[in-house]
CSV table of C-alpha atoms in Angstrom, one decimal:
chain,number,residue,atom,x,y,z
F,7,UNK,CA,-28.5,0.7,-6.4
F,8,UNK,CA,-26.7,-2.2,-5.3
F,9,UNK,CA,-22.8,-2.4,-5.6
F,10,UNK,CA,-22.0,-5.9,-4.5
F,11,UNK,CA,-24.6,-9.1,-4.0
F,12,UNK,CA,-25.5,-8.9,0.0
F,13,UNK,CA,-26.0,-4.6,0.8
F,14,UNK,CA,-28.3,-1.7,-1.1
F,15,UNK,CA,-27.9,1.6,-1.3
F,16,UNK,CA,-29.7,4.9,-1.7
F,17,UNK,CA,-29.1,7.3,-4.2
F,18,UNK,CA,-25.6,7.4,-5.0
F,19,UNK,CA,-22.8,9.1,-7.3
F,20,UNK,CA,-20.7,7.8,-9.8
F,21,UNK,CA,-17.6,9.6,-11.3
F,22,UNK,CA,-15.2,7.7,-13.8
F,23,UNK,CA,-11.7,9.2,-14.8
F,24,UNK,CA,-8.6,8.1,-16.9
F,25,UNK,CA,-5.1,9.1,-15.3
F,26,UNK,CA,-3.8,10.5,-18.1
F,27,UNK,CA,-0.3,9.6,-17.3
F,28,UNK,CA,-0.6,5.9,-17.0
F,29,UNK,CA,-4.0,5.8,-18.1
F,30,UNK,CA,-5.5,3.8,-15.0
F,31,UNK,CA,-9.0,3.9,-14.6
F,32,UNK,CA,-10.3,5.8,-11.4
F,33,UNK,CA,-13.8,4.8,-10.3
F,34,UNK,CA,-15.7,6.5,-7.3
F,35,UNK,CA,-18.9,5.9,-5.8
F,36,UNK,CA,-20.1,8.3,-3.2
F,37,UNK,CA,-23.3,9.5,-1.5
F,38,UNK,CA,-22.0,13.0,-2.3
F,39,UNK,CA,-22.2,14.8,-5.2
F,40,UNK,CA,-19.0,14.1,-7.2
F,41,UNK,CA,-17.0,16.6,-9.0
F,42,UNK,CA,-13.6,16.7,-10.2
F,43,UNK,CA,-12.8,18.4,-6.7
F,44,UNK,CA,-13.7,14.5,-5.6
F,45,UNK,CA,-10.4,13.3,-7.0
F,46,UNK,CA,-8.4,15.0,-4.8
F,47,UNK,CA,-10.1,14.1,-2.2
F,48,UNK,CA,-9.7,10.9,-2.5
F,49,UNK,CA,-6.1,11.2,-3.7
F,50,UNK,CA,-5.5,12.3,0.0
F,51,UNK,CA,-7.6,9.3,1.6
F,52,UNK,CA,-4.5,7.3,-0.8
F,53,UNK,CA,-1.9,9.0,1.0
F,54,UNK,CA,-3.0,6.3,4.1
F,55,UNK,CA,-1.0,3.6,1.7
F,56,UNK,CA,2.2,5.1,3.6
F,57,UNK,CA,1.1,4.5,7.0
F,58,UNK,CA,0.7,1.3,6.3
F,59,UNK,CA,4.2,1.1,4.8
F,60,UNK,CA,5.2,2.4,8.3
F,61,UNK,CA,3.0,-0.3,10.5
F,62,UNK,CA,4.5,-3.4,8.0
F,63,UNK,CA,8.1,-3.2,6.7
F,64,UNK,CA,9.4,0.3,7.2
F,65,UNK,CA,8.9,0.6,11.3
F,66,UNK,CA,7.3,-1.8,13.0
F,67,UNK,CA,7.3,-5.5,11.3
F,68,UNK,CA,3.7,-6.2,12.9
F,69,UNK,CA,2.9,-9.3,10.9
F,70,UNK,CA,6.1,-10.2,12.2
F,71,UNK,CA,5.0,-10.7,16.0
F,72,UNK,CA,3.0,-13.5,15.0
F,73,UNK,CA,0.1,-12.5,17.8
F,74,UNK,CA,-3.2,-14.4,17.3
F,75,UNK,CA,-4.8,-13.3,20.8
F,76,UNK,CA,-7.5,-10.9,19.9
F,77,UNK,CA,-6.9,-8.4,23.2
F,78,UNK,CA,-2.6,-8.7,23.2
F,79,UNK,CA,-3.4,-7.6,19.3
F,80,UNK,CA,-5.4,-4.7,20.9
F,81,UNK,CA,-2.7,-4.0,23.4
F,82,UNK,CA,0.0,-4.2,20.8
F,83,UNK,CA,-2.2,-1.8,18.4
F,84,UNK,CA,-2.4,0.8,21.1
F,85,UNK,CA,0.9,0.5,21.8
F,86,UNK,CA,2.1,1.1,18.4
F,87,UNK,CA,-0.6,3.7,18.1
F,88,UNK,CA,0.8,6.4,20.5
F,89,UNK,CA,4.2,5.6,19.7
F,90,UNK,CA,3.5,6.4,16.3
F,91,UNK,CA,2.0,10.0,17.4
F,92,UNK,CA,5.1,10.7,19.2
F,93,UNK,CA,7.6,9.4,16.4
F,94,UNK,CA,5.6,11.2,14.2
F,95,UNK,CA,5.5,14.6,15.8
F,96,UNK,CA,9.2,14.0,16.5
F,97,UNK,CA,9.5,13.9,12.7
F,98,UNK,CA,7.9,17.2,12.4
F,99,UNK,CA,10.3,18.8,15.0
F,100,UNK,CA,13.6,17.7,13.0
F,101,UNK,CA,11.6,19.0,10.0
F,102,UNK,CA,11.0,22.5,11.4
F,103,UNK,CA,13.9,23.0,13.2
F,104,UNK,CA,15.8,22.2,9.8
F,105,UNK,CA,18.0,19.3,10.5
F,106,UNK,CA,15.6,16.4,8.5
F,107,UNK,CA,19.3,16.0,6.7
F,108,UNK,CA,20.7,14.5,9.7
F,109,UNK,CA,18.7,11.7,9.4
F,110,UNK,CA,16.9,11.6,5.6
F,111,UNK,CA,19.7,12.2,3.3
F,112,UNK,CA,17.1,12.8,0.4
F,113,UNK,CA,17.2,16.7,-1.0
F,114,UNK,CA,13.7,16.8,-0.8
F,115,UNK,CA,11.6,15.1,2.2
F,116,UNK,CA,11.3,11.4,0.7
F,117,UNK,CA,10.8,10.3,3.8
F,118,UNK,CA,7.5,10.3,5.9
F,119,UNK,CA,7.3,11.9,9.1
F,120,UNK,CA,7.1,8.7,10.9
F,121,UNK,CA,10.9,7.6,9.5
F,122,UNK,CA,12.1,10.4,9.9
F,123,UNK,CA,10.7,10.7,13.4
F,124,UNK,CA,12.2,7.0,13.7
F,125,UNK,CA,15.5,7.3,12.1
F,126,UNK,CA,16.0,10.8,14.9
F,127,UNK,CA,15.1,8.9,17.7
F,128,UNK,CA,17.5,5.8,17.3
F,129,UNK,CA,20.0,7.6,16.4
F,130,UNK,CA,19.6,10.6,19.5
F,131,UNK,CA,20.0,7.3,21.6
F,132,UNK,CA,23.5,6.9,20.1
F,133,UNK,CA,24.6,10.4,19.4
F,134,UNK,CA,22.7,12.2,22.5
F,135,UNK,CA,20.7,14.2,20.4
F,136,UNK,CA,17.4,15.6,22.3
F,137,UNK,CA,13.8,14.0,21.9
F,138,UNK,CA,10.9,16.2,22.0
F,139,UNK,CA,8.8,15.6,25.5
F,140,UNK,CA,5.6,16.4,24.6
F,141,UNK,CA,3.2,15.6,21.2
F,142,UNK,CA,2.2,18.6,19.3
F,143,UNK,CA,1.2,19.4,16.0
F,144,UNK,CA,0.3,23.0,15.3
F,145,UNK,CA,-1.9,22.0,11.7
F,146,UNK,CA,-3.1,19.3,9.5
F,147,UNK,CA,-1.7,20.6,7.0
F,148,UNK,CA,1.7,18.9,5.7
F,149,UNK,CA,4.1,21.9,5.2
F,150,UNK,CA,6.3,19.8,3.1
F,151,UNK,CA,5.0,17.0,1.6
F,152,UNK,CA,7.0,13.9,1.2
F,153,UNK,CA,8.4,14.0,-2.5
F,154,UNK,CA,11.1,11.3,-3.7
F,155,UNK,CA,12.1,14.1,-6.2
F,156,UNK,CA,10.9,17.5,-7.4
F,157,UNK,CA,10.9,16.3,-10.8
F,158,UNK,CA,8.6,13.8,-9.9
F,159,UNK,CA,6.6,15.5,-8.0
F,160,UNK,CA,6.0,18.1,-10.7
F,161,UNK,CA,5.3,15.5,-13.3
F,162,UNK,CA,2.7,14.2,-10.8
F,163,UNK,CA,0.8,16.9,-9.6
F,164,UNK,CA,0.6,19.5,-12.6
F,165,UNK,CA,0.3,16.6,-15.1
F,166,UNK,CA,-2.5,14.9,-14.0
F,167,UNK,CA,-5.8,16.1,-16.1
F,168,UNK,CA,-9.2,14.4,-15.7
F,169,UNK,CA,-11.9,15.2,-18.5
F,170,UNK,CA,-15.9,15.9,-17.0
F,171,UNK,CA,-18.6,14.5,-18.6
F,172,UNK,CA,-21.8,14.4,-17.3
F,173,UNK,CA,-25.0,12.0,-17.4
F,174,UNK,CA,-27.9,12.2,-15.5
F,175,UNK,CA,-30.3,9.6,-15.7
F,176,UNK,CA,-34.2,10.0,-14.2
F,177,UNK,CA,-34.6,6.3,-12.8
F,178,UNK,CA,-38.7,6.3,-11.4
């Protein structure tokens, strides 16, 4: 099967769904079986849209520092890299030791880990609040996922139905 012009591919697998909430078309093509399990999946591989929130306008302005030299771009990206990992477990810490409302004023976590990480750290250099001195995370699992509000969220994750059909085509 070929996808695009220039590359072809084995045998793949198609699955094709409606969001039934604002009826968007959702297209997958894997070399793995598909199922409806697939959509979630790849709902998670989404959830990279807010890291790169974080690496454009919400933390670091990269497009701002204008770099065109291929290895300070590398130096810069591994830079921003492990400071990311430690903002980001710092933004677990406030979360688990309850005081994410110091610094995300949202009742629910609207906030990634990373701003909220972020938002602690600046201001512990103003107030003297204490910064975490080593990275750890105990799971990948996100305890509390970021939600803008529970409403929301609701009307998001129990709304959303996908419908299964399936075709199987014998091509010799």
């Amino acid at each position: 099967m070929r996808i695009h012009k220039g590359e072809f591919y084995g045998k793949v697998h198609v699955i094709i769904g409606r969001n039934n909430l604002n009826s968007e078309l959702w297209a997958i093509i894997s070399n793995e079986k598909t199922t409806l399990k697939t959509f979630a999946e790849y709902r998670l591989r989404f959830d990279i849209e807010e890291n790169f929130l974080d690496d454009q306008s919400g933390g670091w302005n990269v497009q701002r520092s204008m770099i065109r030299d291929v290895c300070a771009l590398s130096r810069l990206w591994f830079i921003l890299a492990v400071t990311t990992l430690y903002v980001s477990a710092q933004g677990v810490a406030v979360v688990d030791s309850g005081k994410r409302r110091w610094v995300d004023t949202h009742w629910f976590r609207g906030n990634s880990y990373f701003r909220i990480g972020w938002d602690w750290v600046k201001a512990a250099l103003l107030n003297g609040w204490k910064l975490i001195r080593s990275v750890t995370f105990s799971s990948n699992q996100d305890p509390t996922p970021a939600m803008a509000s529970l409403q929301q969220h609701k009307q998001r994750f129990y709304q959303l139905e996908f419908q299964v059909r399936t075709y199987s085509y014998n091509i010799s």
